[in-house]
Amino acid sequence: MKAFVKHALRQLLVLLVSVSVAFAQTQAPAPRHAAATQQELDQMLAPIALYPDSLLSQIFMASTYPLEVVEAARWSRANPGLKGEEAANAVEQRDWDASVKSLTAFPQVLAMMDQQLEWTARLGDVFIAQEPQVMETVQSLRQKAYAAGNLRSTEQAYVVQQGEALAIEPATPQVVYVPYYDPRVAYGSWWWPAYPPVYWTPWPGYYAYPGYPVGFAWGAGIVVGAGFFFSSCDWRAGRAVSHPVLAAAIRSGHAGRPAARFPLARSAPPGYPQQLAEPAGGARRPSSCKRARNGSAPESAQA
């Protein structure tokens, strides 16, 4: 009888241990609003760090409005013939943030952000709460891609050194090429085995070209007007900056329209450290809200 009881207890203990292990393996991931570690920042930013600065800055801002990104992506799918400035003009009256409207010019980018919605929302939260670290990580990734021989000026985009920073801008200001690249190879050997880079498959219509780095592909250029982008990256200050008047406002004739909603009043999500300084008057603003006044150039251009 004692032997039977011992056997039964042993079986019960094994069952309890098995259940505990299974439960531990299915624990929910870290809360979305937890501060991102460097491993997570590298993982999250790897697939977009080599985009042109002006496009990258607007992706950052648009990611803070994930629901509007979903709406804009649905609109884009329903209007497959529209892209570039034509698409941005078509959504001018929509009640979306200006950064989201601008991304309708790039249907493949909107589609990606919609399909990777958890990534998009997380990116937006992290950008609001950890903007300096986000910008530093982009530069770190670019330096790694450069060291690996995978970041150079091309017919599609110029790579320019600004002090210690690497800036990327369209070779022709009115034609923007959105690169596709495999982040698993673009930066050389990946340094966080437990945090592989976020990765998605190439977009339709993208092709690799002879003489270009392995893992890179390009689609057709997207035509935008002069002054289309209303934001850029200020690498010296470690922030994204908004220009005084939106391209959307210029196109619609609303010259006095304020800049994107993002810079006006956003604070870090619950659970994040509140790293942003309180401006005079008590309203919290990200550092990226600094705009030029009276139509003058932004601070980064004046320095």
Coordinates of C-alpha atoms in Angstrom, one line a residue:
M1 CA 0.0 0.0 0.0
K2 CA 2.8 2.4 0.9
A3 CA 4.5 1.6 -2.4
F4 CA 1.3 2.5 -4.2
V5 CA 0.9 5.8 -2.4
K6 CA 4.6 6.7 -3.0
H7 CA 4.1 5.9 -6.7
A8 CA 0.9 8.0 -6.9
L9 CA 2.6 10.9 -5.2
R10 CA 5.5 10.7 -7.5
Q11 CA 3.2 10.7 -10.6
L12 CA 1.3 13.7 -9.2
L13 CA 4.6 15.6 -8.6
V14 CA 5.7 14.9 -12.2
L15 CA 2.4 16.2 -13.5
L16 CA 2.6 19.4 -11.4
V17 CA 6.1 20.0 -12.6
S18 CA 5.1 19.4 -16.2
V19 CA 2.2 21.8 -15.9
S20 CA 4.4 24.5 -14.3
V21 CA 7.0 24.2 -17.1
A22 CA 4.3 24.4 -19.7
F23 CA 2.8 27.5 -18.0
A24 CA 6.2 29.1 -17.8
Q25 CA 6.8 28.5 -21.5
T26 CA 3.5 30.2 -22.5
Q27 CA 3.8 33.3 -20.3
A28 CA 2.8 36.5 -22.0
P29 CA 5.6 38.6 -23.4
A30 CA 6.8 41.7 -21.6
P31 CA 4.2 44.4 -21.4
R32 CA 4.0 46.6 -24.5
H33 CA 4.7 49.7 -22.3
A34 CA 7.8 48.3 -20.7
A35 CA 10.9 50.3 -21.6
A36 CA 12.8 48.7 -24.5
T37 CA 16.2 47.2 -23.9
Q38 CA 19.1 47.7 -26.3
Q39 CA 18.5 44.2 -27.7
E40 CA 14.9 45.0 -28.4
L41 CA 15.8 48.4 -30.0
D42 CA 18.3 46.8 -32.3
Q43 CA 15.7 44.0 -33.2
M44 CA 12.9 46.5 -33.7
L45 CA 14.7 49.1 -35.8
A46 CA 16.8 46.8 -38.0
P47 CA 14.3 46.6 -40.9
I48 CA 13.9 50.4 -41.2
A49 CA 17.2 52.0 -40.0
L50 CA 18.5 52.2 -43.6
Y51 CA 15.5 54.1 -45.0
P52 CA 15.9 57.7 -46.1
D53 CA 15.9 60.1 -43.1
S54 CA 12.8 62.0 -44.2
L55 CA 10.8 58.9 -44.7
L56 CA 12.1 57.3 -41.5
S57 CA 11.1 60.3 -39.4
Q58 CA 7.5 60.2 -40.7
I59 CA 7.3 56.4 -40.0
F60 CA 8.4 57.1 -36.4
M61 CA 5.6 59.8 -36.0
A62 CA 3.0 57.8 -37.8
S63 CA 3.7 54.7 -35.6
T64 CA 2.3 56.7 -32.6
Y65 CA -1.1 56.5 -34.3
P66 CA -1.5 52.8 -35.0
L67 CA -5.2 52.9 -35.5
E68 CA -5.0 55.6 -38.1
V69 CA -2.3 53.6 -39.8
V70 CA -4.8 50.7 -40.0
E71 CA -7.4 53.0 -41.5
A72 CA -4.9 54.5 -44.0
A73 CA -3.7 51.1 -45.0
R74 CA -7.3 50.0 -45.7
W75 CA -7.8 53.2 -47.8
S76 CA -4.7 52.4 -49.7
R77 CA -5.8 48.9 -50.5
A78 CA -9.1 50.2 -51.7
N79 CA -7.3 52.7 -54.0
P80 CA -4.5 50.6 -55.5
G81 CA -3.8 53.0 -58.3
L82 CA -2.9 55.9 -56.0
K83 CA 0.6 56.5 -54.6
G84 CA 3.0 59.4 -54.3
E85 CA 1.8 62.9 -54.0
E86 CA -1.5 62.0 -55.8
A87 CA -2.4 59.7 -52.9
A88 CA -1.4 62.2 -50.3
N89 CA -3.6 64.8 -52.0
A90 CA -6.5 62.4 -52.1
V91 CA -6.5 62.0 -48.3
E92 CA -6.0 65.6 -47.4
Q93 CA -9.4 66.0 -45.8
R94 CA -9.2 62.8 -43.8
D95 CA -9.0 63.2 -40.0
W96 CA -5.6 61.5 -39.7
D97 CA -2.3 62.8 -38.4
A98 CA -0.2 64.4 -41.1
S99 CA 2.5 61.8 -40.8
V100 CA -0.1 59.1 -41.5
K101 CA -1.4 61.0 -44.5
S102 CA 2.1 61.3 -45.9
L103 CA 2.6 57.6 -45.8
T104 CA -0.3 57.0 -48.2
A105 CA 2.3 58.0 -50.8
F106 CA 4.1 54.8 -50.0
P107 CA 1.6 52.0 -50.1
Q108 CA 4.1 49.2 -49.4
V109 CA 5.2 51.0 -46.2
L110 CA 1.6 51.4 -45.0
A111 CA 0.8 47.8 -45.8
M112 CA 3.9 46.6 -43.9
M113 CA 3.0 48.7 -40.8
D114 CA -0.6 47.4 -40.9
Q115 CA 0.5 43.7 -41.3
Q116 CA 3.1 44.2 -38.5
L117 CA 0.7 46.1 -36.3
E118 CA 2.1 44.9 -32.9
W119 CA 5.5 46.0 -34.1
T120 CA 4.1 49.4 -35.3
A121 CA 2.4 50.1 -31.9
R122 CA 5.5 49.1 -30.0
L123 CA 7.6 51.3 -32.2
G124 CA 5.4 54.3 -31.5
D125 CA 5.4 53.8 -27.8
V126 CA 9.2 53.4 -27.7
F127 CA 9.7 56.4 -29.9
I128 CA 7.6 58.6 -27.6
A129 CA 9.3 57.4 -24.5
Q130 CA 12.9 56.7 -25.7
E131 CA 13.4 59.0 -28.7
P132 CA 17.2 59.7 -28.0
Q133 CA 17.9 55.9 -27.7
V134 CA 15.9 55.2 -30.9
M135 CA 18.0 57.8 -32.8
E136 CA 21.2 56.5 -31.3
T137 CA 20.3 52.9 -32.3
V138 CA 19.5 53.9 -35.9
Q139 CA 23.0 55.4 -36.1
S140 CA 24.6 52.4 -34.5
L141 CA 22.9 50.1 -37.0
R142 CA 23.9 52.3 -39.9
Q143 CA 27.5 52.2 -38.8
K144 CA 27.4 48.4 -38.7
A145 CA 25.9 48.3 -42.2
Y146 CA 28.6 50.6 -43.4
A147 CA 31.3 48.5 -41.8
A148 CA 29.8 45.4 -43.4
G149 CA 30.0 47.2 -46.8
N150 CA 26.3 47.3 -47.2
L151 CA 25.6 51.0 -46.9
R152 CA 26.9 53.2 -49.7
S153 CA 25.5 55.9 -52.0
T154 CA 23.6 54.5 -54.9
E155 CA 21.5 55.9 -57.8
Q156 CA 18.5 55.8 -55.5
A157 CA 19.9 57.4 -52.3
Y158 CA 22.9 59.3 -51.0
V159 CA 24.7 58.4 -47.8
V160 CA 26.2 61.5 -46.3
Q161 CA 28.4 61.9 -43.2
Q162 CA 27.3 64.6 -40.8
G163 CA 29.9 64.7 -38.1
E164 CA 29.9 61.3 -36.7
A165 CA 26.4 60.5 -38.1
L166 CA 25.4 58.9 -41.4
A167 CA 22.5 60.6 -43.1
I168 CA 20.5 59.0 -45.9
E169 CA 18.4 61.0 -48.4
P170 CA 16.9 60.5 -51.8
A171 CA 19.4 61.0 -54.7
T172 CA 16.7 63.0 -56.4
P173 CA 14.6 65.0 -53.9
Q174 CA 11.3 64.5 -55.8
V175 CA 11.7 60.8 -56.4
V176 CA 11.9 58.5 -53.3
Y177 CA 13.0 54.9 -53.4
V178 CA 12.0 52.7 -50.5
P179 CA 14.7 50.1 -50.1
Y180 CA 14.0 46.5 -49.2
Y181 CA 16.8 44.7 -47.4
D182 CA 17.2 41.6 -45.3
P183 CA 18.3 42.8 -41.8
R184 CA 19.7 39.4 -41.1
V185 CA 22.5 40.1 -43.5
A186 CA 22.6 43.8 -44.0
Y187 CA 24.5 44.5 -40.7
G188 CA 26.9 41.6 -40.9
S189 CA 26.7 38.8 -38.3
W190 CA 23.8 39.5 -35.9
W191 CA 25.1 40.2 -32.4
W192 CA 22.0 39.2 -30.4
P193 CA 21.2 35.5 -31.1
A194 CA 18.2 35.6 -28.7
Y195 CA 16.8 38.7 -30.4
P196 CA 16.9 38.2 -34.2
P197 CA 15.9 41.2 -36.2
V198 CA 12.4 41.8 -37.3
Y199 CA 12.1 40.6 -40.8
W200 CA 9.5 40.6 -43.6
T201 CA 9.5 39.2 -47.1
P202 CA 10.2 41.5 -50.2
W203 CA 7.4 43.5 -51.6
P204 CA 6.0 42.6 -55.1
G205 CA 7.8 44.4 -57.9
Y206 CA 11.1 44.6 -56.1
Y207 CA 14.3 43.3 -57.7
A208 CA 17.9 42.9 -56.8
Y209 CA 20.4 44.6 -59.1
P210 CA 23.9 43.5 -60.1
G211 CA 26.6 45.3 -58.1
Y212 CA 24.4 46.0 -55.1
P213 CA 24.8 44.4 -51.7
V214 CA 23.3 40.9 -51.2
G215 CA 19.8 41.0 -49.6
F216 CA 18.9 44.5 -51.0
A217 CA 16.2 45.1 -53.6
W218 CA 14.6 48.1 -55.1
G219 CA 11.2 48.9 -56.6
A220 CA 10.1 51.8 -58.7
G221 CA 10.7 55.3 -57.5
I222 CA 7.7 57.2 -56.0
V223 CA 7.2 60.8 -57.2
V224 CA 6.6 63.4 -54.6
G225 CA 6.5 67.2 -54.9
A226 CA 9.1 69.7 -53.7
G227 CA 8.8 70.1 -49.9
F228 CA 6.7 66.9 -49.6
F229 CA 8.3 65.8 -46.3
F230 CA 7.6 67.9 -43.3
S231 CA 10.0 66.2 -41.0
S232 CA 13.6 65.0 -40.9
C233 CA 16.2 63.6 -38.5
D234 CA 18.4 66.0 -36.5
W235 CA 21.3 63.6 -35.7
R236 CA 23.3 66.1 -33.7
A237 CA 20.3 66.6 -31.3
G238 CA 19.2 63.0 -31.5
R239 CA 15.6 63.7 -32.4
A240 CA 13.2 63.9 -35.3
V241 CA 12.2 67.5 -36.1
S242 CA 9.1 68.9 -37.7
H243 CA 9.3 71.8 -40.2
P244 CA 7.1 74.9 -39.7
V245 CA 4.5 74.2 -42.4
L246 CA 3.3 70.8 -43.6
A247 CA 3.6 69.9 -47.2
A248 CA 0.0 68.8 -46.9
A249 CA -1.0 72.4 -45.8
I250 CA 1.0 73.8 -48.7
R251 CA -0.8 71.6 -51.2
S252 CA -4.2 72.4 -49.8
G253 CA -3.5 76.2 -49.5
H254 CA -3.8 76.1 -45.7
A255 CA -0.5 77.8 -45.0
G256 CA -1.2 78.5 -41.4
R257 CA -2.0 75.0 -40.5
P258 CA -0.1 73.6 -37.5
A259 CA 2.4 70.8 -37.8
A260 CA 1.6 67.2 -37.1
R261 CA -0.3 66.4 -34.0
F262 CA 2.5 64.2 -32.7
P263 CA 4.8 67.0 -31.6
L264 CA 2.0 69.0 -29.9
A265 CA 1.1 67.0 -26.8
R266 CA 2.3 63.5 -26.4
S267 CA 3.7 61.9 -23.2
A268 CA 5.3 58.6 -22.5
P269 CA 2.8 55.7 -22.2
P270 CA 2.0 54.2 -18.8
G271 CA 5.0 52.2 -17.5
Y272 CA 7.6 54.2 -19.3
P273 CA 10.0 56.6 -17.6
Q274 CA 8.9 60.1 -18.3
Q275 CA 12.2 61.3 -19.9
L276 CA 10.7 64.4 -21.6
A277 CA 11.2 67.8 -20.0
E278 CA 8.2 69.8 -19.0
P279 CA 8.1 73.0 -21.0
A280 CA 7.0 76.3 -19.6
G281 CA 3.2 76.3 -19.0
G282 CA 3.1 72.7 -17.9
A283 CA 2.1 71.0 -21.2
R284 CA 4.4 68.1 -21.9
R285 CA 6.0 67.9 -25.4
P286 CA 8.6 65.7 -27.0
S287 CA 11.9 67.3 -27.9
S288 CA 11.0 66.8 -31.6
C289 CA 8.3 69.6 -31.4
K290 CA 10.8 72.4 -31.8
R291 CA 9.8 74.2 -34.9
A292 CA 11.1 77.3 -36.6
R293 CA 9.1 80.5 -36.0
N294 CA 7.9 83.1 -38.5
G295 CA 8.8 80.9 -41.4
S296 CA 12.5 80.6 -40.6
A297 CA 14.5 77.5 -41.1
P298 CA 14.4 74.8 -38.3
E299 CA 17.2 75.0 -35.7
S300 CA 19.0 72.1 -37.3
A301 CA 19.3 73.9 -40.6
Q302 CA 20.4 77.2 -39.0
A303 CA 23.3 75.7 -37.0

